[in-house]
Each structure stands twice: as C-alpha cells, then as structure tokens.
Amino acid sequence: MGSVNRTQTLIGGRTFTLHMVHDITDHAIPFRGIFWIVTGVPVGITSSFEVIAFHAVAKSRRAEEIFEQHARFLAERDPLTRTLNRFGFSNKVNRMIQDCDLACRRACLVQIDANKFKEINDQYGPPWAILPSVQLPN
C-alpha cells in the first residue's frame, strides 16, 4: 500500500478531506484505478463525486501513460540485451527517415556483422555471448 495523501478541498463552502489510501502509479502500472475516501459531511453528493473523479482521472491518465511507455519499451526491445528488436529498429529507422525528410537532412545506416558470434556462444556459453550482443549496439 502506498503512502497516504490528504488533500483539503473546498466544496460549496465546506472543507472536505480527501484521503488517498493507495496510489498505484508508484507500483504495478497495469492496474488502472485510484481509491479515495471522503471524510466530512458532503454538501451535495454530485459535488463530492466530481472532485473525486477529477483526482482519479488525473492519476489514471498518468498511470495509463506510464503503462503505455513501458509496454512500448518491452515490445521494441530484446528482453535479454535491452537492445532494439526488429520491430523497434524498424520503427526507429522510419522515424529517423521522416525527421530527415522534414529537416532536409541526410542519414546513413551502418550494418556491422559480428563474425564468429555463433562460435563464441557455442564454445563459451550465453554469459560470454551476452557481452558482445550488448556492447556492439552501444
């Protein structure tokens, strides 16, 4: 459970305290929801729900943006080396081409073929094969 936040809110001339008992944006992002408890005597049920909805929407949008960024990162990267996979590489190259077209600039693509990479992997195993696969792209 996250830290408890308290927010004083004025609704219809009365002050209400909103207690956030769980903020999921600091934890597992796949969940979408923020839980609020309102203390005090509500002036109108609609007013109090509007304030709660405002805070909840603001937090869930942030959680959704973070979730989408994380999902995009995982979809475009190799899980072992964290380098771009085919999908991520293709997207990045296409964005670079568009940027170069807009700025009237040129781009160059360099391909490096790591010779005997399979033999290194077969002879020394994955721990040694990971090093070149991470270092070469960097």
Coordinates of C-alpha atoms in Angstrom, one line a residue:
M1 CA 0.0 0.0 0.0
G2 CA 1.3 3.4 -0.9
S3 CA 1.7 6.4 1.3
V4 CA -1.5 8.2 2.5
N5 CA -2.1 11.6 1.0
R6 CA -4.5 14.1 2.5
T7 CA -6.0 16.9 0.4
Q8 CA -8.2 19.7 1.8
T9 CA -10.9 20.5 -0.7
L10 CA -13.5 23.3 -0.5
I11 CA -16.9 22.2 -1.9
G12 CA -19.9 24.5 -1.6
G13 CA -18.3 26.5 1.3
R14 CA -17.4 23.4 3.3
T15 CA -14.0 21.8 3.6
F16 CA -13.6 18.1 2.9
T17 CA -10.5 16.0 3.4
L18 CA -9.7 13.5 0.6
H19 CA -7.6 10.6 1.8
M20 CA -5.8 8.7 -0.9
V21 CA -5.2 5.3 0.6
H22 CA -3.5 3.7 -2.4
D23 CA -1.6 5.3 -5.3
I24 CA -1.0 2.6 -7.9
T25 CA 1.2 4.9 -10.1
D26 CA 4.1 4.1 -7.8
H27 CA 3.6 0.4 -8.0
A28 CA 2.4 -2.1 -10.6
I29 CA 1.3 0.0 -13.6
P30 CA -1.1 -2.5 -15.2
F31 CA -3.8 -1.7 -12.7
R32 CA -5.9 1.4 -13.5
G33 CA -7.6 3.0 -10.6
I34 CA -7.1 5.3 -7.6
F35 CA -9.1 4.8 -4.4
W36 CA -10.2 7.8 -2.4
I37 CA -12.1 8.1 0.8
V38 CA -14.0 11.3 1.6
T39 CA -14.4 12.4 5.2
G40 CA -16.8 15.2 6.3
V41 CA -20.4 16.0 5.6
P42 CA -21.0 16.4 1.9
V43 CA -23.0 19.4 0.7
G44 CA -24.1 17.6 -2.4
I45 CA -23.2 14.1 -3.5
T46 CA -22.6 15.3 -7.0
S47 CA -20.1 17.9 -5.9
S48 CA -18.0 15.4 -3.9
F49 CA -18.0 12.8 -6.7
E50 CA -16.9 15.5 -9.2
V51 CA -13.9 16.3 -7.1
I52 CA -13.0 12.6 -6.6
A53 CA -13.4 11.9 -10.3
F54 CA -11.1 14.8 -11.2
H55 CA -8.3 13.4 -9.0
A56 CA -8.9 9.9 -10.1
V57 CA -8.9 10.8 -13.8
A58 CA -5.7 12.8 -13.4
K59 CA -3.9 9.9 -11.7
S60 CA -5.3 7.2 -14.0
R61 CA -4.2 9.1 -17.1
R62 CA -0.7 9.3 -15.7
A63 CA -0.8 5.6 -14.9
E64 CA -2.0 4.8 -18.4
E65 CA 0.8 6.9 -20.0
I66 CA 3.4 5.1 -17.9
F67 CA 1.9 1.7 -18.7
E68 CA 1.9 2.5 -22.4
Q69 CA 5.5 3.7 -22.3
H70 CA 6.6 0.6 -20.5
A71 CA 4.6 -1.7 -22.9
R72 CA 6.2 0.1 -25.9
F73 CA 9.6 -0.3 -24.4
L74 CA 9.1 -4.1 -23.9
A75 CA 7.6 -4.5 -27.4
E76 CA 10.5 -2.8 -29.1
R77 CA 13.4 -4.3 -27.0
D78 CA 15.1 -7.7 -26.7
P79 CA 14.4 -8.9 -23.1
L80 CA 18.0 -10.1 -22.6
T81 CA 20.1 -7.3 -24.0
R82 CA 17.5 -4.5 -24.0
T83 CA 18.6 -3.5 -27.5
L84 CA 16.1 -2.8 -30.2
N85 CA 14.5 -5.8 -31.8
R86 CA 13.3 -5.9 -35.4
F87 CA 10.0 -4.1 -34.6
G88 CA 11.8 -1.4 -32.5
F89 CA 14.6 -1.0 -35.1
S90 CA 12.1 -0.6 -37.9
N91 CA 10.1 2.0 -36.0
K92 CA 13.2 4.0 -35.1
V93 CA 14.6 3.9 -38.7
N94 CA 11.2 5.1 -40.1
R95 CA 11.0 7.9 -37.6
M96 CA 14.6 8.9 -38.5
I97 CA 13.8 8.9 -42.2
Q98 CA 10.7 11.1 -41.6
D99 CA 12.7 13.5 -39.4
C100 CA 15.5 13.8 -42.0
D101 CA 12.9 14.5 -44.7
L102 CA 11.3 17.2 -42.7
A103 CA 14.7 18.8 -41.8
C104 CA 16.1 18.3 -45.3
R105 CA 19.0 16.3 -43.9
R106 CA 20.7 13.0 -44.8
A107 CA 21.0 9.9 -42.8
C108 CA 23.4 6.9 -43.0
L109 CA 22.8 3.3 -41.8
V110 CA 25.8 1.2 -40.9
Q111 CA 25.5 -2.5 -40.5
I112 CA 28.1 -4.5 -38.5
D113 CA 28.3 -8.2 -39.0
A114 CA 29.8 -9.8 -35.9
N115 CA 31.9 -12.7 -37.3
K116 CA 32.1 -15.9 -35.4
F117 CA 29.4 -14.8 -32.9
K118 CA 27.7 -18.2 -33.0
E119 CA 31.0 -20.0 -32.3
I120 CA 31.6 -17.8 -29.2
N121 CA 28.1 -18.6 -28.0
D122 CA 28.6 -22.4 -28.7
Q123 CA 32.1 -22.5 -27.1
Y124 CA 31.8 -20.2 -24.1
G125 CA 28.1 -20.2 -23.4
P126 CA 25.5 -17.4 -23.0
P127 CA 27.3 -15.4 -20.3
W128 CA 30.1 -14.6 -22.7
A129 CA 27.9 -14.3 -25.8
I130 CA 25.8 -11.6 -24.0
L131 CA 28.7 -9.2 -23.7
P132 CA 29.2 -8.6 -27.4
S133 CA 25.5 -8.6 -28.1
V134 CA 25.1 -5.7 -25.5
Q135 CA 28.4 -3.9 -26.3
L136 CA 28.2 -3.9 -30.1
P137 CA 24.9 -1.9 -30.3
N138 CA 26.1 0.5 -27.7

